[in-house]
Amino acid sequence: MPDDTTSTPYGRFRQTTVYTTGMLTGETPDVPASYEALKRRAAEVLEGDAYDYVAGGAGSEATKRHNRVAFEDYRIVPRVMQDTAERDLSTEVLGQTFDVPVLLAPIGAQGILHEEGDLASARAAERLNVPYVCSTQSSETLEDVSEELGETPKWFQLYWSEDRELTESLVSRAEEAGYDALMVTLDTPHLGWRERDVSRGFLPFLAGDGIANYVSDPVFRDRLAQPPEENERAAAQEFVEVFSDPSLTWADLDWLASQTDLPIVCKGILHPADAEQAVAHGAEGVVVSNHGGRQVDGEVAALRQLPTISHRIGDDATVLFDSGIRRGADAVKALALGADAVMLGRPYAYGLGIDGENGVHEVVENFLADFDLTVALTGNDSVSDIDRDLLVEA
Ligand code: FNR
């Protein structure tokens, strides 16, 4: 439960707060409730390059569109008279209890959106007790982000560097900083061709944002001729050289699994055979995701692959989902199609850009309220009751 709402459901609490405030004082929420309005506001307040970095996708951005259209392919068929007075939105993921089946997705370079970057997002996550996935490319160090998260479930997203020692170092730092799981992103051996960023000649890392975990790392520092404090540009350039390892194959995952006791979840899985490979090579789960359409143009919608992947590995492994989650009904559909939990991405990044910690808090609080009410209004009182019977194809 968020903040001080110990016995009040997310939806009713949020509704009461905004309606009472609105009717008594005439004040409306600072952050738009609709995703479309949120995005428009972000476009107004952010610098063009920062906004485009978040909003953009690979190539023609067809994948981004497919992600949304796929949700329209399913329609919800609610049940009535089901006693939904009390809801339990909690769920077990990799042995941890989450209050809600929602994580904040790893988003790098948040410093371009707000001066407090990940620290602001982590504080909002902590206030709502929503699990947070810290990117390798966070704008603040993973240790500082962990501090802000306190007892909130926290996972570390790994970009697997071609320097094995650096990868080992990042993993052991994540373990020491108290992260509960490792989410290794596999769909980014190369950065996708993002026309907006190419047109602007903009890459945040080269401006020094999103490389905090590298410049603070002893292995990375050893690679540099001069300390990053003396030559930031060379450090940023070295990051670009070393952040990924395009030569990886599934056999390498066994090595990663041998490096850590943390459970491993593979992010960026679309093919059912890859989901099986991930589990065969030591992963305890996957994230069905196309990186929000940022990597491959003309790609299949992530949602479309979810049922098959869930069917293939869902009994033995955790299946998470992201790419296109905007509202409560989207999360309900993804859960109905076999996800154990979903990740929220761009919406909270826009909230961060609009109003820092408060912006993220508002976006996530609205999202959870909407989700809670949708669960209830579809006739469910617990997340585990949501299944395929809730949906028909459009
Ligand atoms: C991302 N994403 C991402 N993924 C990851 O594994 N590591 C990262 O550092 C980042 N960074 C990042 C930055 C920005 C600006 C965006 C928008 C996305 C992908 C992210 O985790 C998630 O997969 C997508 O955001 C899901 O798509 P939607 O729902 O946000 O459209």
CSV table of C-alpha atoms and ligand atoms in Angstrom, one decimal:
chain,number,residue,atom,x,y,z
A,1,MET,CA,0.0,0.0,0.0
A,2,PRO,CA,1.3,3.5,-0.8
A,3,ASP,CA,2.2,6.1,1.8
A,4,ASP,CA,-0.4,6.4,4.5
A,5,THR,CA,-3.2,4.7,2.8
A,6,THR,CA,-2.8,1.5,4.8
A,7,SER,CA,-6.4,0.3,4.6
A,8,THR,CA,-7.7,2.2,1.6
A,9,PRO,CA,-7.6,0.7,-1.8
A,10,TYR,CA,-5.4,2.5,-4.4
A,11,GLY,CA,-8.3,3.5,-6.7
A,12,ARG,CA,-10.8,4.8,-4.2
A,13,PHE,CA,-8.1,6.7,-2.2
A,14,ARG,CA,-6.8,8.5,-5.3
A,15,GLN,CA,-10.3,9.3,-6.5
A,16,THR,CA,-11.3,10.7,-3.1
A,17,THR,CA,-8.1,12.8,-2.9
A,18,VAL,CA,-8.4,14.4,-6.4
A,19,TYR,CA,-12.2,14.9,-6.4
A,20,THR,CA,-12.3,16.3,-2.9
A,21,THR,CA,-9.4,18.7,-3.6
A,22,GLY,CA,-10.9,19.7,-6.9
A,23,MET,CA,-14.4,20.3,-5.5
A,24,LEU,CA,-13.3,22.1,-2.4
A,25,THR,CA,-10.4,24.2,-3.6
A,26,GLY,CA,-10.7,24.2,-7.4
A,27,GLU,CA,-7.2,22.8,-7.7
A,28,THR,CA,-6.5,20.2,-10.3
A,29,PRO,CA,-3.6,17.7,-10.2
A,30,ASP,CA,-0.2,19.1,-11.3
A,31,VAL,CA,0.5,16.1,-13.6
A,32,PRO,CA,-2.0,15.2,-16.3
A,33,ALA,CA,-3.9,11.9,-15.7
A,34,SER,CA,-4.1,11.0,-19.4
A,35,TYR,CA,-1.1,9.5,-21.1
A,36,GLU,CA,-1.6,11.6,-24.2
A,37,ALA,CA,-1.7,14.8,-22.2
A,38,LEU,CA,1.2,13.7,-20.1
A,39,LYS,CA,3.3,13.3,-23.2
A,40,ARG,CA,2.2,16.6,-24.6
A,41,ARG,CA,3.2,18.3,-21.3
A,42,ALA,CA,6.6,16.6,-21.4
A,43,ALA,CA,7.1,17.8,-24.9
A,44,GLU,CA,6.4,21.4,-23.7
A,45,VAL,CA,8.6,21.4,-20.7
A,46,LEU,CA,11.6,19.3,-21.9
A,47,GLU,CA,14.4,20.3,-24.2
A,48,GLY,CA,13.7,18.8,-27.7
A,49,ASP,CA,16.7,16.4,-27.5
A,50,ALA,CA,15.7,15.0,-24.1
A,51,TYR,CA,12.0,14.6,-25.1
A,52,ASP,CA,12.9,12.9,-28.4
A,53,TYR,CA,15.4,10.6,-26.6
A,54,VAL,CA,12.4,9.3,-24.5
A,55,ALA,CA,9.7,9.4,-27.1
A,56,GLY,CA,11.7,8.1,-30.1
A,57,GLY,CA,12.0,4.6,-31.4
A,58,ALA,CA,13.9,2.7,-34.0
A,59,GLY,CA,13.6,3.7,-37.7
A,60,SER,CA,10.0,4.6,-38.7
A,61,GLU,CA,8.8,3.9,-35.2
A,62,ALA,CA,6.4,1.2,-36.5
A,63,THR,CA,7.3,-1.1,-33.6
A,64,LYS,CA,6.1,1.6,-31.1
A,65,ARG,CA,2.8,1.8,-32.9
A,66,HIS,CA,2.5,-2.0,-33.1
A,67,ASN,CA,3.0,-2.2,-29.4
A,68,ARG,CA,-0.1,-0.1,-28.8
A,69,VAL,CA,-2.3,-1.6,-31.5
A,70,ALA,CA,-1.7,-5.0,-30.0
A,71,PHE,CA,-3.6,-4.0,-26.9
A,72,GLU,CA,-6.6,-3.0,-29.0
A,73,ASP,CA,-6.7,-6.6,-30.3
A,74,TYR,CA,-8.0,-7.8,-27.0
A,75,ARG,CA,-11.1,-6.6,-25.2
A,76,ILE,CA,-12.1,-7.2,-21.6
A,77,VAL,CA,-15.2,-9.1,-20.6
A,78,PRO,CA,-16.0,-8.1,-17.0
A,79,ARG,CA,-18.0,-10.2,-14.5
A,80,VAL,CA,-20.4,-8.5,-12.1
A,81,MET,CA,-21.6,-9.5,-8.6
A,82,GLN,CA,-18.2,-10.9,-7.6
A,83,ASP,CA,-17.6,-9.1,-4.2
A,84,THR,CA,-14.7,-6.9,-5.0
A,85,ALA,CA,-15.0,-4.8,-1.8
A,86,GLU,CA,-11.4,-5.7,-0.8
A,87,ARG,CA,-8.7,-6.3,-3.3
A,88,ASP,CA,-5.3,-7.9,-2.9
A,89,LEU,CA,-3.0,-6.7,-5.6
A,90,SER,CA,0.1,-8.3,-4.1
A,91,THR,CA,2.0,-11.0,-6.0
A,92,GLU,CA,5.0,-13.2,-5.6
A,93,VAL,CA,7.9,-12.7,-8.0
A,94,LEU,CA,11.1,-14.7,-7.7
A,95,GLY,CA,10.3,-15.4,-4.0
A,96,GLN,CA,9.7,-11.7,-3.2
A,97,THR,CA,6.3,-10.3,-2.3
A,98,PHE,CA,5.4,-7.2,-4.3
A,99,ASP,CA,2.5,-5.0,-3.2
A,100,VAL,CA,1.5,-4.6,-6.8
A,101,PRO,CA,2.4,-6.6,-10.0
A,102,VAL,CA,4.1,-3.5,-11.4
A,103,LEU,CA,7.8,-2.5,-11.6
A,104,LEU,CA,9.4,0.7,-12.8
A,105,ALA,CA,11.3,-0.3,-15.9
A,106,PRO,CA,15.0,0.4,-16.2
A,107,ILE,CA,15.4,3.8,-17.9
A,108,GLY,CA,18.9,5.1,-18.4
A,109,ALA,CA,20.2,8.7,-18.6
A,110,GLN,CA,17.3,10.1,-16.4
A,111,GLY,CA,19.5,13.1,-15.6
A,112,ILE,CA,18.6,14.6,-19.0
A,113,LEU,CA,14.9,14.7,-17.7
A,114,HIS,CA,15.5,16.1,-14.3
A,115,GLU,CA,18.5,17.2,-12.3
A,116,GLU,CA,17.9,14.6,-9.6
A,117,GLY,CA,17.6,11.9,-12.2
A,118,ASP,CA,17.1,8.3,-10.9
A,119,LEU,CA,17.3,9.5,-7.3
A,120,ALA,CA,13.9,11.3,-7.8
A,121,SER,CA,12.4,8.3,-9.4
A,122,ALA,CA,13.7,6.0,-6.7
A,123,ARG,CA,12.3,8.2,-4.0
A,124,ALA,CA,8.9,8.1,-5.6
A,125,ALA,CA,9.1,4.3,-6.0
A,126,GLU,CA,10.1,4.0,-2.3
A,127,ARG,CA,7.1,6.2,-1.2
A,128,LEU,CA,4.8,3.9,-3.1
A,129,ASN,CA,6.7,0.7,-2.4
A,130,VAL,CA,6.8,-0.1,-6.1
A,131,PRO,CA,9.7,-2.3,-7.2
A,132,TYR,CA,12.4,-0.3,-9.1
A,133,VAL,CA,14.8,-1.6,-11.7
A,134,CYS,CA,18.0,0.5,-11.7
A,135,SER,CA,19.6,0.7,-15.2
A,136,THR,CA,23.3,0.2,-15.7
A,137,GLN,CA,23.1,3.5,-17.4
A,138,SER,CA,21.5,5.3,-14.5
A,139,SER,CA,22.5,8.9,-14.0
A,140,GLU,CA,23.5,8.3,-10.4
A,141,THR,CA,25.4,5.3,-9.1
A,142,LEU,CA,23.6,2.1,-8.3
A,143,GLU,CA,24.7,2.4,-4.7
A,144,ASP,CA,23.1,5.9,-4.3
A,145,VAL,CA,19.9,4.6,-6.0
A,146,SER,CA,19.8,1.7,-3.7
A,147,GLU,CA,20.1,4.0,-0.7
A,148,GLU,CA,17.0,6.0,-1.8
A,149,LEU,CA,15.1,2.8,-2.4
A,150,GLY,CA,15.6,1.6,1.2
A,151,GLU,CA,13.5,-1.6,1.8
A,152,THR,CA,11.6,-1.3,-1.5
A,153,PRO,CA,12.2,-4.3,-3.8
A,154,LYS,CA,15.1,-3.4,-6.1
A,155,TRP,CA,16.6,-5.1,-9.1
A,156,PHE,CA,19.6,-4.2,-11.1
A,157,GLN,CA,19.5,-4.1,-14.9
A,158,LEU,CA,22.8,-5.2,-16.4
A,159,TYR,CA,24.2,-4.2,-19.7
A,160,TRP,CA,26.7,-6.9,-20.2
A,161,SER,CA,30.0,-5.3,-21.1
A,162,GLU,CA,32.5,-6.8,-23.5
A,163,ASP,CA,35.0,-6.4,-20.6
A,164,ARG,CA,34.2,-9.4,-18.5
A,165,GLU,CA,36.0,-7.9,-15.4
A,166,LEU,CA,33.8,-4.8,-15.7
A,167,THR,CA,30.7,-7.0,-15.9
A,168,GLU,CA,31.8,-9.0,-12.9
A,169,SER,CA,32.5,-5.7,-11.0
A,170,LEU,CA,29.0,-4.3,-11.8
A,171,VAL,CA,27.4,-7.6,-10.7
A,172,SER,CA,29.2,-7.7,-7.4
A,173,ARG,CA,28.5,-4.0,-6.7
A,174,ALA,CA,24.8,-4.7,-7.3
A,175,GLU,CA,25.0,-7.7,-4.9
A,176,GLU,CA,26.7,-5.6,-2.2
A,177,ALA,CA,24.3,-2.7,-2.7
A,178,GLY,CA,21.5,-5.0,-1.8
A,179,TYR,CA,19.8,-5.6,-5.1
A,180,ASP,CA,17.4,-8.6,-5.1
A,181,ALA,CA,17.7,-9.7,-8.8
A,182,LEU,CA,19.7,-9.1,-11.9
A,183,MET,CA,17.8,-8.2,-15.1
A,184,VAL,CA,20.2,-8.7,-18.0
A,185,THR,CA,19.1,-6.9,-21.2
A,186,LEU,CA,19.8,-8.9,-24.3
A,187,ASP,CA,18.2,-6.9,-27.1
A,188,THR,CA,20.8,-4.2,-27.1
A,189,PRO,CA,24.1,-5.7,-28.4
A,190,HIS,CA,24.1,-2.6,-30.6
A,191,LEU,CA,22.2,0.6,-30.1
A,192,GLY,CA,19.1,0.7,-32.4
A,193,TRP,CA,19.0,3.2,-35.4
A,194,ARG,CA,17.0,6.0,-33.8
A,195,GLU,CA,16.2,8.6,-36.4
A,196,ARG,CA,15.3,11.4,-33.9
A,197,ASP,CA,18.5,11.1,-32.1
A,198,VAL,CA,20.5,10.7,-35.3
A,199,SER,CA,18.9,13.9,-36.7
A,200,ARG,CA,19.8,15.8,-33.6
A,201,GLY,CA,23.3,14.2,-33.2
A,202,PHE,CA,22.3,13.5,-29.6
A,203,LEU,CA,23.5,10.7,-27.4
A,204,PRO,CA,23.2,11.6,-23.6
A,205,PHE,CA,26.2,9.4,-22.6
A,206,LEU,CA,28.6,11.5,-24.6
A,207,ALA,CA,27.4,14.5,-22.6
A,208,GLY,CA,28.3,12.5,-19.5
A,209,ASP,CA,24.8,11.5,-18.5
A,210,GLY,CA,24.1,7.8,-17.8
A,211,ILE,CA,27.6,6.7,-17.2
A,212,ALA,CA,27.8,7.1,-13.4
A,213,ASN,CA,28.1,3.4,-12.8
A,214,TYR,CA,31.1,3.3,-15.2
A,215,VAL,CA,33.1,6.3,-14.0
A,216,SER,CA,32.7,5.1,-10.4
A,217,ASP,CA,33.8,1.6,-11.2
A,218,PRO,CA,37.4,0.6,-10.4
A,219,VAL,CA,37.7,-1.7,-13.4
A,220,PHE,CA,36.4,0.9,-15.8
A,221,ARG,CA,38.7,3.6,-14.4
A,222,ASP,CA,41.7,1.3,-14.9
A,223,ARG,CA,40.9,1.3,-18.6
A,224,LEU,CA,41.3,5.1,-18.8
A,225,ALA,CA,44.6,6.9,-19.4
A,226,GLN,CA,43.3,9.8,-17.3
A,227,PRO,CA,40.7,9.8,-14.5
A,228,PRO,CA,37.2,10.7,-15.8
A,229,GLU,CA,37.3,13.8,-13.6
A,230,GLU,CA,40.2,15.1,-15.7
A,231,ASN,CA,39.0,13.9,-19.1
A,232,GLU,CA,35.2,13.4,-19.2
A,233,ARG,CA,35.1,13.1,-23.0
A,234,ALA,CA,37.5,10.2,-23.1
A,235,ALA,CA,35.6,8.4,-20.4
A,236,ALA,CA,32.3,8.8,-22.3
A,237,GLN,CA,34.0,7.6,-25.5
A,238,GLU,CA,35.4,4.6,-23.6
A,239,PHE,CA,31.9,3.8,-22.3
A,240,VAL,CA,30.5,3.7,-25.9
A,241,GLU,CA,33.3,1.3,-26.8
A,242,VAL,CA,32.8,-1.1,-23.9
A,243,PHE,CA,29.1,-1.0,-22.8
A,244,SER,CA,28.0,-4.1,-24.7
A,245,ASP,CA,29.3,-7.3,-26.0
A,246,PRO,CA,27.8,-8.1,-29.4
A,247,SER,CA,29.5,-11.5,-29.5
A,248,LEU,CA,27.5,-13.1,-26.8
A,249,THR,CA,25.6,-16.4,-27.3
A,250,TRP,CA,23.3,-18.4,-25.0
A,251,ALA,CA,26.3,-20.4,-23.7
A,252,ASP,CA,27.6,-17.2,-22.1
A,253,LEU,CA,24.6,-16.9,-19.9
A,254,ASP,CA,25.9,-19.9,-17.9
A,255,TRP,CA,29.0,-17.9,-17.1
A,256,LEU,CA,26.9,-15.0,-15.8
A,257,ALA,CA,24.8,-17.4,-13.8
A,258,SER,CA,28.0,-18.8,-12.2
A,259,GLN,CA,29.0,-15.3,-11.2
A,260,THR,CA,26.1,-14.5,-8.9
A,261,ASP,CA,23.7,-15.9,-6.4
A,262,LEU,CA,21.1,-13.4,-7.5
A,263,PRO,CA,18.2,-14.7,-9.7
A,264,ILE,CA,18.7,-13.7,-13.3
A,265,VAL,CA,15.9,-12.5,-15.6
A,266,CYS,CA,16.5,-12.0,-19.3
A,267,LYS,CA,15.0,-8.8,-20.8
A,268,GLY,CA,14.2,-8.3,-24.4
A,269,ILE,CA,12.8,-11.8,-25.3
A,270,LEU,CA,10.3,-12.1,-28.2
A,271,HIS,CA,10.9,-15.5,-29.6
A,272,PRO,CA,9.6,-18.5,-27.6
A,273,ALA,CA,12.7,-20.5,-28.4
A,274,ASP,CA,14.8,-17.7,-26.8
A,275,ALA,CA,12.6,-17.9,-23.7
A,276,GLU,CA,13.4,-21.6,-23.5
A,277,GLN,CA,17.1,-21.0,-24.0
A,278,ALA,CA,17.2,-18.4,-21.3
A,279,VAL,CA,15.7,-20.8,-18.8
A,280,ALA,CA,17.9,-23.7,-20.0
A,281,HIS,CA,21.0,-21.5,-19.4
A,282,GLY,CA,20.2,-20.4,-15.9
A,283,ALA,CA,17.6,-17.6,-16.0
A,284,GLU,CA,14.7,-17.8,-13.6
A,285,GLY,CA,12.6,-15.5,-15.7
A,286,VAL,CA,12.3,-13.4,-18.8
A,287,VAL,CA,10.9,-10.0,-19.7
A,288,VAL,CA,8.9,-10.2,-22.9
A,289,SER,CA,9.8,-6.8,-24.4
A,290,ASN,CA,10.9,-5.1,-27.5
A,291,HIS,CA,12.5,-2.3,-25.6
A,292,GLY,CA,9.6,0.0,-26.3
A,293,GLY,CA,10.3,-0.2,-30.0
A,294,ARG,CA,13.7,1.5,-29.6
A,295,GLN,CA,15.8,-1.3,-31.1
A,296,VAL,CA,14.3,-2.9,-34.3
A,297,ASP,CA,11.9,-1.1,-36.7
A,298,GLY,CA,9.0,-3.1,-38.0
A,299,GLU,CA,9.1,-5.6,-35.1
A,300,VAL,CA,6.3,-7.7,-33.7
A,301,ALA,CA,4.4,-6.2,-30.8
A,302,ALA,CA,5.7,-7.5,-27.5
A,303,LEU,CA,2.1,-8.3,-26.3
A,304,ARG,CA,1.5,-10.5,-29.3
A,305,GLN,CA,4.4,-12.8,-28.2
A,306,LEU,CA,3.3,-13.0,-24.5
A,307,PRO,CA,0.8,-15.8,-24.6
A,308,THR,CA,3.1,-18.2,-26.5
A,309,ILE,CA,6.0,-17.5,-24.3
A,310,SER,CA,4.0,-17.7,-21.1
A,311,HIS,CA,2.6,-21.1,-22.4
A,312,ARG,CA,6.1,-22.4,-23.1
A,313,ILE,CA,7.9,-21.4,-19.9
A,314,GLY,CA,5.3,-19.9,-17.6
A,315,ASP,CA,5.0,-23.0,-15.4
A,316,ASP,CA,8.7,-23.1,-14.6
A,317,ALA,CA,9.8,-19.5,-14.9
A,318,THR,CA,8.7,-15.9,-14.2
A,319,VAL,CA,7.3,-14.0,-17.1
A,320,LEU,CA,7.4,-10.2,-17.0
A,321,PHE,CA,6.1,-7.9,-19.7
A,322,ASP,CA,6.8,-4.4,-20.9
A,323,SER,CA,6.5,-2.3,-24.1
A,324,GLY,CA,3.3,-0.3,-24.4
A,325,ILE,CA,1.8,-0.3,-20.9
A,326,ARG,CA,0.1,3.0,-20.5
A,327,ARG,CA,-3.0,2.4,-18.3
A,328,GLY,CA,-4.5,0.0,-15.8
A,329,ALA,CA,-6.4,-1.9,-18.5
A,330,ASP,CA,-3.1,-2.6,-20.3
A,331,ALA,CA,-1.7,-4.2,-17.2
A,332,VAL,CA,-4.8,-6.2,-16.7
A,333,LYS,CA,-4.6,-7.5,-20.3
A,334,ALA,CA,-1.0,-8.4,-20.0
A,335,LEU,CA,-1.6,-10.3,-16.7
A,336,ALA,CA,-4.5,-12.1,-18.4
A,337,LEU,CA,-2.2,-13.1,-21.2
A,338,GLY,CA,0.2,-14.7,-18.8
A,339,ALA,CA,2.5,-12.0,-17.3
A,340,ASP,CA,3.3,-12.3,-13.7
A,341,ALA,CA,4.0,-8.6,-13.5
A,342,VAL,CA,4.4,-5.7,-15.9
A,343,MET,CA,6.9,-2.9,-16.1
A,344,LEU,CA,6.0,0.8,-16.6
A,345,GLY,CA,8.4,2.7,-18.8
A,346,ARG,CA,7.9,6.0,-20.7
A,347,PRO,CA,4.9,7.2,-18.6
A,348,TYR,CA,7.1,7.6,-15.5
A,349,ALA,CA,9.9,9.1,-17.5
A,350,TYR,CA,7.6,11.9,-18.7
A,351,GLY,CA,6.4,12.4,-15.1
A,352,LEU,CA,10.0,12.8,-14.0
A,353,GLY,CA,10.6,15.4,-16.8
A,354,ILE,CA,7.5,17.3,-15.8
A,355,ASP,CA,7.9,17.5,-12.1
A,356,GLY,CA,10.8,15.3,-10.7
A,357,GLU,CA,10.0,13.0,-7.8
A,358,ASN,CA,6.4,14.4,-7.5
A,359,GLY,CA,5.9,13.8,-11.2
A,360,VAL,CA,6.9,10.2,-11.0
A,361,HIS,CA,4.8,9.8,-7.8
A,362,GLU,CA,1.7,11.2,-9.5
A,363,VAL,CA,2.1,9.1,-12.6
A,364,VAL,CA,2.6,5.9,-10.7
A,365,GLU,CA,-0.1,6.6,-8.2
A,366,ASN,CA,-2.6,7.3,-11.0
A,367,PHE,CA,-1.5,4.2,-12.8
A,368,LEU,CA,-2.0,2.0,-9.7
A,369,ALA,CA,-5.4,3.6,-9.0
A,370,ASP,CA,-6.6,2.9,-12.5
A,371,PHE,CA,-5.2,-0.6,-12.3
A,372,ASP,CA,-6.9,-1.3,-9.0
A,373,LEU,CA,-10.2,0.0,-10.2
A,374,THR,CA,-10.0,-2.0,-13.4
A,375,VAL,CA,-9.2,-5.2,-11.5
A,376,ALA,CA,-12.2,-4.6,-9.3
A,377,LEU,CA,-14.5,-3.5,-12.1
A,378,THR,CA,-13.7,-6.6,-14.1
A,379,GLY,CA,-14.9,-8.7,-11.2
A,380,ASN,CA,-11.6,-9.7,-9.6
A,381,ASP,CA,-10.3,-9.2,-6.1
A,382,SER,CA,-6.9,-10.6,-6.5
A,383,VAL,CA,-4.2,-10.5,-9.2
A,384,SER,CA,-4.0,-14.3,-9.2
A,385,ASP,CA,-7.6,-14.5,-10.4
A,386,ILE,CA,-6.9,-12.7,-13.6
A,387,ASP,CA,-6.7,-15.1,-16.5
A,388,ARG,CA,-7.3,-15.6,-20.2
A,389,ASP,CA,-11.0,-16.0,-19.6
A,390,LEU,CA,-11.2,-12.2,-19.0
A,391,LEU,CA,-10.4,-11.4,-22.6
A,392,VAL,CA,-11.9,-11.9,-26.1
A,393,GLU,CA,-10.1,-11.1,-29.3
A,394,ALA,CA,-11.4,-8.0,-31.0
B,1,FNR,C1,14.7,2.6,-22.0
B,1,FNR,N1,14.8,1.2,-21.8
B,1,FNR,C2,15.9,0.6,-21.2
B,1,FNR,N2,16.0,-0.7,-21.0
B,1,FNR,C3,17.1,-1.3,-20.4
B,1,FNR,O1,17.1,-2.5,-20.2
B,1,FNR,N3,18.1,-0.4,-19.9
B,1,FNR,C4,18.1,0.9,-20.1
B,1,FNR,O2,19.0,1.6,-19.7
B,1,FNR,C5,17.0,1.5,-20.8
B,1,FNR,N4,16.9,2.8,-21.0
B,1,FNR,C6,15.8,3.4,-21.6
B,1,FNR,C7,15.7,4.7,-21.7
B,1,FNR,C8,14.6,5.3,-22.2
B,1,FNR,C9,14.5,6.8,-22.4
B,1,FNR,C10,13.4,4.5,-22.6
B,1,FNR,C11,12.1,5.1,-23.1
B,1,FNR,C12,13.5,3.1,-22.5
B,1,FNR,C13,13.7,0.3,-22.2
B,1,FNR,C14,12.7,0.2,-21.0
B,1,FNR,O3,13.2,-0.6,-19.9
B,1,FNR,C15,11.4,-0.5,-21.4
B,1,FNR,O4,11.7,-1.8,-22.0
B,1,FNR,C16,10.6,0.3,-22.4
B,1,FNR,O5,10.5,1.6,-21.9
B,1,FNR,C17,9.2,-0.2,-22.5
B,1,FNR,O6,8.4,0.5,-23.5
B,1,FNR,P1,7.4,1.6,-23.1
B,1,FNR,O7,6.2,0.9,-22.4
B,1,FNR,O8,8.0,2.6,-22.2
B,1,FNR,O9,7.0,2.2,-24.4
